[in-house]
């Protein structure tokens, strides 16, 4: 639990998670729903639209002039290799890859054969990669990303004088949520600033009232506050490193449940 006050600790019976429904039947969300008899629905609040080859070419980026590629999401991997396929570009064997997390690195294997000497993996955040960048300052980095992205990696590379090119390869836009207009949930769970912006884009007159808002990550939490909304549940926290962990701690208090 984060900044929510005690008078907002109303029982939780329904949660809307602003992500696609997990494919894993053992997902912690399903376990949470069963354990506490909750209705948990999933809905992507943002949509990803690929950049056309024509628009990519307008950026005048020569992919093969770079020696290292930075990946911060599976979307970036998918759209990057789609562009490479359309341009009939094959990645050279000595290309280096810097991935923000193990999950991202694992997903990269869908497209290339992983070799330890060319793969550098962070724990979860962009800052985890900074030491790797510092040790490999002579590389020419390519950063495939959305038109909406965090500033931390470009800012760091610019600050330390590392050669890099930012390549916009997909757009992030608000999904159409009009069918949710009259549906109420006790908790809305968000994972990016774009998700919060999508809520406000779809429902400019949104009144939070007793709806609790959960946010994962500092930038998401900051966007909640910037939109003058109350942040009730924040993750990760030392005692709740995941969104489901943070939700469970809150539910125990709100539903007056013991351990």
CSV table of C-alpha atoms in Angstrom, one decimal:
chain,number,residue,atom,x,y,z
A,1,UNK,CA,0.0,0.0,0.0
A,2,UNK,CA,1.2,3.5,-0.8
A,3,UNK,CA,-0.4,6.8,-0.4
A,4,UNK,CA,-4.0,5.6,0.1
A,5,UNK,CA,-5.6,6.7,3.4
A,6,UNK,CA,-7.5,4.5,5.8
A,7,UNK,CA,-10.8,5.8,4.7
A,8,UNK,CA,-10.1,4.3,1.2
A,9,UNK,CA,-9.7,0.8,2.6
A,10,UNK,CA,-13.0,-0.5,1.3
A,11,UNK,CA,-13.3,-4.2,0.4
A,12,UNK,CA,-11.9,-5.2,-2.9
A,13,UNK,CA,-14.0,-7.6,-5.0
A,14,UNK,CA,-12.9,-6.7,-8.6
A,15,UNK,CA,-9.7,-5.7,-10.3
A,16,UNK,CA,-9.0,-4.5,-13.9
A,17,UNK,CA,-5.4,-5.2,-14.9
A,18,UNK,CA,-4.3,-3.0,-17.8
A,19,UNK,CA,-2.3,-5.8,-19.5
A,20,UNK,CA,-3.2,-8.7,-21.8
A,21,UNK,CA,-4.6,-11.9,-20.0
A,22,UNK,CA,-1.6,-14.1,-19.1
A,23,UNK,CA,-1.2,-17.3,-21.1
A,24,UNK,CA,0.3,-19.1,-18.1
A,25,UNK,CA,-2.5,-21.0,-16.2
A,26,UNK,CA,-0.4,-20.7,-13.1
A,27,UNK,CA,-0.2,-16.9,-13.3
A,28,UNK,CA,-0.1,-15.2,-9.8
A,29,UNK,CA,-3.2,-13.2,-10.9
A,30,UNK,CA,-5.2,-16.3,-11.3
A,31,UNK,CA,-3.9,-17.6,-7.9
A,32,UNK,CA,-4.8,-14.2,-6.3
A,33,UNK,CA,-8.4,-14.4,-7.8
A,34,UNK,CA,-8.9,-17.9,-6.5
A,35,UNK,CA,-7.4,-17.2,-3.1
A,36,UNK,CA,-9.5,-14.2,-2.3
A,37,UNK,CA,-12.6,-14.9,-4.5
A,38,UNK,CA,-11.9,-11.9,-6.7
A,39,UNK,CA,-13.1,-11.0,-10.2
A,40,UNK,CA,-9.9,-10.1,-12.1
A,41,UNK,CA,-10.2,-8.9,-15.7
A,42,UNK,CA,-7.5,-8.0,-18.2
A,43,UNK,CA,-7.5,-5.3,-20.8
A,44,UNK,CA,-4.7,-3.7,-22.7
A,45,UNK,CA,-5.0,0.1,-22.3
A,46,UNK,CA,-2.5,0.9,-25.1
A,47,UNK,CA,-2.0,-0.4,-28.6
A,48,UNK,CA,1.2,-0.8,-30.5
A,49,UNK,CA,1.3,0.1,-34.2
A,50,UNK,CA,4.3,-0.8,-36.3
A,51,UNK,CA,6.1,1.9,-38.3
A,52,UNK,CA,5.9,1.4,-42.0
A,53,UNK,CA,9.2,0.8,-43.9
A,54,UNK,CA,8.6,4.0,-45.8
A,55,UNK,CA,8.5,6.0,-42.5
A,56,UNK,CA,11.4,4.1,-41.1
A,57,UNK,CA,13.5,5.0,-44.1
A,58,UNK,CA,12.7,8.6,-43.5
A,59,UNK,CA,14.9,8.4,-40.4
A,60,UNK,CA,17.9,7.5,-42.7
A,61,UNK,CA,19.3,4.9,-40.3
A,62,UNK,CA,21.8,2.3,-41.5
A,63,UNK,CA,21.2,-0.6,-39.1
A,64,UNK,CA,24.4,-2.4,-40.1
A,65,UNK,CA,26.6,0.6,-39.3
A,66,UNK,CA,26.0,-0.1,-35.6
A,67,UNK,CA,27.8,-2.7,-33.5
A,68,UNK,CA,25.4,-3.0,-30.6
A,69,UNK,CA,21.6,-3.0,-30.1
A,70,UNK,CA,19.7,-2.0,-26.9
A,71,UNK,CA,16.4,-3.8,-26.3
A,72,UNK,CA,14.0,-2.7,-23.5
A,73,UNK,CA,10.9,-4.7,-24.5
A,74,UNK,CA,9.5,-7.6,-26.5
A,75,UNK,CA,7.7,-5.1,-28.7
A,76,UNK,CA,10.9,-3.5,-29.6
A,77,UNK,CA,12.4,-6.9,-30.5
A,78,UNK,CA,9.4,-8.0,-32.7
A,79,UNK,CA,9.2,-4.7,-34.6
A,80,UNK,CA,13.0,-4.4,-35.1
A,81,UNK,CA,13.3,-7.8,-36.6
A,82,UNK,CA,10.2,-7.3,-38.8
A,83,UNK,CA,11.9,-4.2,-40.2
A,84,UNK,CA,15.1,-6.2,-40.7
A,85,UNK,CA,13.2,-8.9,-42.5
A,86,UNK,CA,11.5,-6.3,-44.8
A,87,UNK,CA,14.8,-4.7,-45.5
A,88,UNK,CA,16.5,-8.1,-46.1
A,89,UNK,CA,19.0,-7.4,-43.3
A,90,UNK,CA,20.7,-10.2,-41.4
A,91,UNK,CA,22.3,-9.6,-38.1
A,92,UNK,CA,26.1,-10.2,-38.2
A,93,UNK,CA,27.4,-12.8,-35.8
A,94,UNK,CA,29.5,-10.2,-33.9
A,95,UNK,CA,26.6,-7.9,-33.2
A,96,UNK,CA,26.2,-7.2,-29.4
A,97,UNK,CA,22.9,-7.1,-27.6
A,98,UNK,CA,22.1,-5.2,-24.4
A,99,UNK,CA,18.8,-6.4,-22.9
A,100,UNK,CA,17.0,-4.7,-20.0
A,101,UNK,CA,16.0,-8.0,-18.3
A,102,UNK,CA,16.3,-11.8,-18.4
A,103,UNK,CA,12.7,-12.0,-19.9
A,104,UNK,CA,13.7,-9.7,-22.8
A,105,UNK,CA,17.0,-11.6,-23.4
A,106,UNK,CA,15.1,-14.9,-23.4
A,107,UNK,CA,12.6,-13.5,-25.9
A,108,UNK,CA,15.5,-12.4,-28.2
A,109,UNK,CA,16.2,-16.1,-28.8
A,110,UNK,CA,13.1,-16.2,-31.0
A,111,UNK,CA,15.2,-14.4,-33.6
A,112,UNK,CA,18.9,-15.1,-33.0
A,113,UNK,CA,21.2,-17.7,-31.6
A,114,UNK,CA,22.4,-16.3,-28.3
A,115,UNK,CA,26.1,-16.3,-27.5
A,116,UNK,CA,27.3,-15.3,-24.1
A,117,UNK,CA,30.1,-13.1,-25.5
A,118,UNK,CA,27.6,-10.8,-27.2
A,119,UNK,CA,24.7,-10.6,-24.7
A,120,UNK,CA,24.6,-8.3,-21.7
A,121,UNK,CA,21.5,-8.4,-19.5
A,122,UNK,CA,20.2,-6.1,-16.8
A,123,UNK,CA,18.0,-7.1,-13.8
A,124,UNK,CA,14.9,-5.1,-14.6
A,125,UNK,CA,15.7,-1.3,-15.0
A,126,UNK,CA,17.6,0.7,-17.6
A,127,UNK,CA,20.2,1.8,-15.0
A,128,UNK,CA,21.2,-1.9,-14.7
A,129,UNK,CA,22.7,-1.5,-18.1
A,130,UNK,CA,24.7,1.6,-17.4
A,131,UNK,CA,27.8,-0.2,-16.2
A,132,UNK,CA,27.8,-2.4,-19.3
A,133,UNK,CA,27.6,0.8,-21.5
A,134,UNK,CA,30.5,2.2,-19.6
A,135,UNK,CA,32.6,-0.9,-20.2
A,136,UNK,CA,31.7,-0.9,-23.9
A,137,UNK,CA,32.0,2.8,-24.6
A,138,UNK,CA,33.5,2.3,-28.1
A,139,UNK,CA,30.4,0.5,-29.5
A,140,UNK,CA,28.0,2.3,-31.9
A,141,UNK,CA,24.6,1.7,-30.2
A,142,UNK,CA,21.2,1.4,-31.9
A,143,UNK,CA,18.2,2.0,-29.6
A,144,UNK,CA,15.0,0.7,-31.3
A,145,UNK,CA,12.0,2.2,-29.4
A,146,UNK,CA,8.5,3.6,-29.5
A,147,UNK,CA,7.7,7.2,-30.2
A,148,UNK,CA,6.8,7.3,-26.4
A,149,UNK,CA,9.7,6.1,-24.4
A,150,UNK,CA,11.6,6.8,-21.1
A,151,UNK,CA,14.5,9.2,-21.2
A,152,UNK,CA,16.9,7.3,-19.0
A,153,UNK,CA,18.9,5.4,-21.6
A,154,UNK,CA,19.3,8.3,-24.2
A,155,UNK,CA,20.1,10.7,-21.4
A,156,UNK,CA,22.8,8.5,-19.9
A,157,UNK,CA,24.4,7.7,-23.3
A,158,UNK,CA,24.4,11.4,-24.2
A,159,UNK,CA,25.8,12.4,-20.8
A,160,UNK,CA,28.8,10.0,-21.0
A,161,UNK,CA,29.4,10.8,-24.7
A,162,UNK,CA,28.6,7.3,-26.1
A,163,UNK,CA,27.8,7.1,-29.8
A,164,UNK,CA,24.1,6.0,-30.3
A,165,UNK,CA,21.2,6.3,-32.7
A,166,UNK,CA,17.6,6.3,-31.6
A,167,UNK,CA,15.3,4.4,-34.0
A,168,UNK,CA,11.6,4.9,-33.7
A,169,UNK,CA,10.1,1.6,-35.0
A,170,UNK,CA,6.6,1.6,-33.5
A,171,UNK,CA,3.9,3.9,-32.1
A,172,UNK,CA,2.2,3.6,-28.8
A,173,UNK,CA,-1.4,4.8,-28.9
A,174,UNK,CA,-4.4,4.7,-26.6
A,175,UNK,CA,-6.7,1.7,-27.1
A,176,UNK,CA,-10.4,2.2,-27.5
A,177,UNK,CA,-11.9,1.6,-24.1
A,178,UNK,CA,-15.4,2.9,-24.8
A,179,UNK,CA,-17.1,-0.4,-23.9
A,180,UNK,CA,-15.8,0.0,-20.3
A,181,UNK,CA,-17.6,3.3,-19.8
A,182,UNK,CA,-20.3,1.9,-17.5
A,183,UNK,CA,-18.2,-0.8,-15.9
A,184,UNK,CA,-16.8,-0.2,-12.4
A,185,UNK,CA,-13.9,-1.9,-10.7
A,186,UNK,CA,-12.6,-1.6,-7.2
A,187,UNK,CA,-9.0,-1.5,-8.4
A,188,UNK,CA,-7.4,-0.4,-11.6
A,189,UNK,CA,-3.8,-1.7,-12.1
A,190,UNK,CA,-1.4,0.3,-14.3
A,191,UNK,CA,2.1,-0.5,-15.5
A,192,UNK,CA,3.1,2.5,-17.6
A,193,UNK,CA,2.4,6.2,-17.9
A,194,UNK,CA,0.8,5.5,-21.3
A,195,UNK,CA,-1.8,3.4,-19.6
A,196,UNK,CA,-2.8,6.3,-17.3
A,197,UNK,CA,-2.9,8.6,-20.3
A,198,UNK,CA,-5.1,6.2,-22.1
A,199,UNK,CA,-7.6,6.2,-19.3
A,200,UNK,CA,-7.8,10.0,-19.4
A,201,UNK,CA,-7.9,10.0,-23.2
A,202,UNK,CA,-10.8,7.6,-23.2
A,203,UNK,CA,-12.6,9.1,-20.2
A,204,UNK,CA,-11.7,12.8,-19.9
A,205,UNK,CA,-14.3,13.2,-17.2
A,206,UNK,CA,-13.1,10.2,-15.2
A,207,UNK,CA,-13.9,10.6,-11.5
A,208,UNK,CA,-11.9,8.3,-9.3
A,209,UNK,CA,-14.3,8.3,-6.3
A,210,UNK,CA,-13.8,5.0,-4.4
A,211,UNK,CA,-11.8,3.3,-7.2
A,212,UNK,CA,-8.4,2.4,-6.0
A,213,UNK,CA,-5.4,2.8,-8.4
A,214,UNK,CA,-2.3,0.6,-8.4
A,215,UNK,CA,0.9,1.6,-10.2
A,216,UNK,CA,4.0,-0.4,-11.0
A,217,UNK,CA,7.2,1.6,-11.3
A,218,UNK,CA,8.1,5.2,-10.3
A,219,UNK,CA,7.2,6.7,-13.7
A,220,UNK,CA,3.8,5.2,-13.6
A,221,UNK,CA,3.3,6.4,-10.0
A,222,UNK,CA,4.4,9.8,-11.0
A,223,UNK,CA,1.9,10.0,-13.9
A,224,UNK,CA,-0.9,9.0,-11.5
A,225,UNK,CA,-0.1,12.0,-9.3
A,226,UNK,CA,0.4,14.3,-12.3
A,227,UNK,CA,-3.1,13.4,-13.4
A,228,UNK,CA,-4.4,14.5,-10.0
A,229,UNK,CA,-5.4,10.9,-9.1
A,230,UNK,CA,-4.9,9.2,-5.8
A,231,UNK,CA,-2.3,6.4,-5.7
A,232,UNK,CA,-3.4,3.7,-3.3
A,233,UNK,CA,-1.1,0.8,-4.2
A,234,UNK,CA,2.5,1.1,-5.3
A,235,UNK,CA,4.9,-1.5,-6.5
A,236,UNK,CA,7.6,-2.6,-6.4
A,237,UNK,CA,8.2,-2.1,-2.7
A,238,UNK,CA,10.6,-3.9,-0.4
A,239,UNK,CA,7.8,-6.1,1.0
A,240,UNK,CA,6.1,-6.4,-2.4
A,241,UNK,CA,8.4,-6.7,-5.4
A,242,UNK,CA,5.6,-7.5,-7.8
A,243,UNK,CA,2.2,-6.0,-8.7
A,244,UNK,CA,0.4,-9.1,-7.4
A,245,UNK,CA,2.3,-9.0,-4.2
A,246,UNK,CA,1.3,-5.3,-3.6
A,247,UNK,CA,-2.3,-6.1,-4.5
A,248,UNK,CA,-2.4,-9.0,-2.0
A,249,UNK,CA,-1.0,-6.8,0.8
A,250,UNK,CA,-3.7,-4.2,0.1
A,251,UNK,CA,-6.5,-6.8,-0.2
A,252,UNK,CA,-5.6,-8.3,3.2
A,253,UNK,CA,-6.0,-4.9,4.8
A,254,UNK,CA,-9.0,-3.7,2.8
A,255,UNK,CA,-10.9,-7.0,3.2
A,256,UNK,CA,-9.9,-7.2,6.8
A,257,UNK,CA,-8.1,-10.5,6.4
A,258,UNK,CA,-5.3,-11.9,8.6
A,259,UNK,CA,-2.2,-13.7,7.4
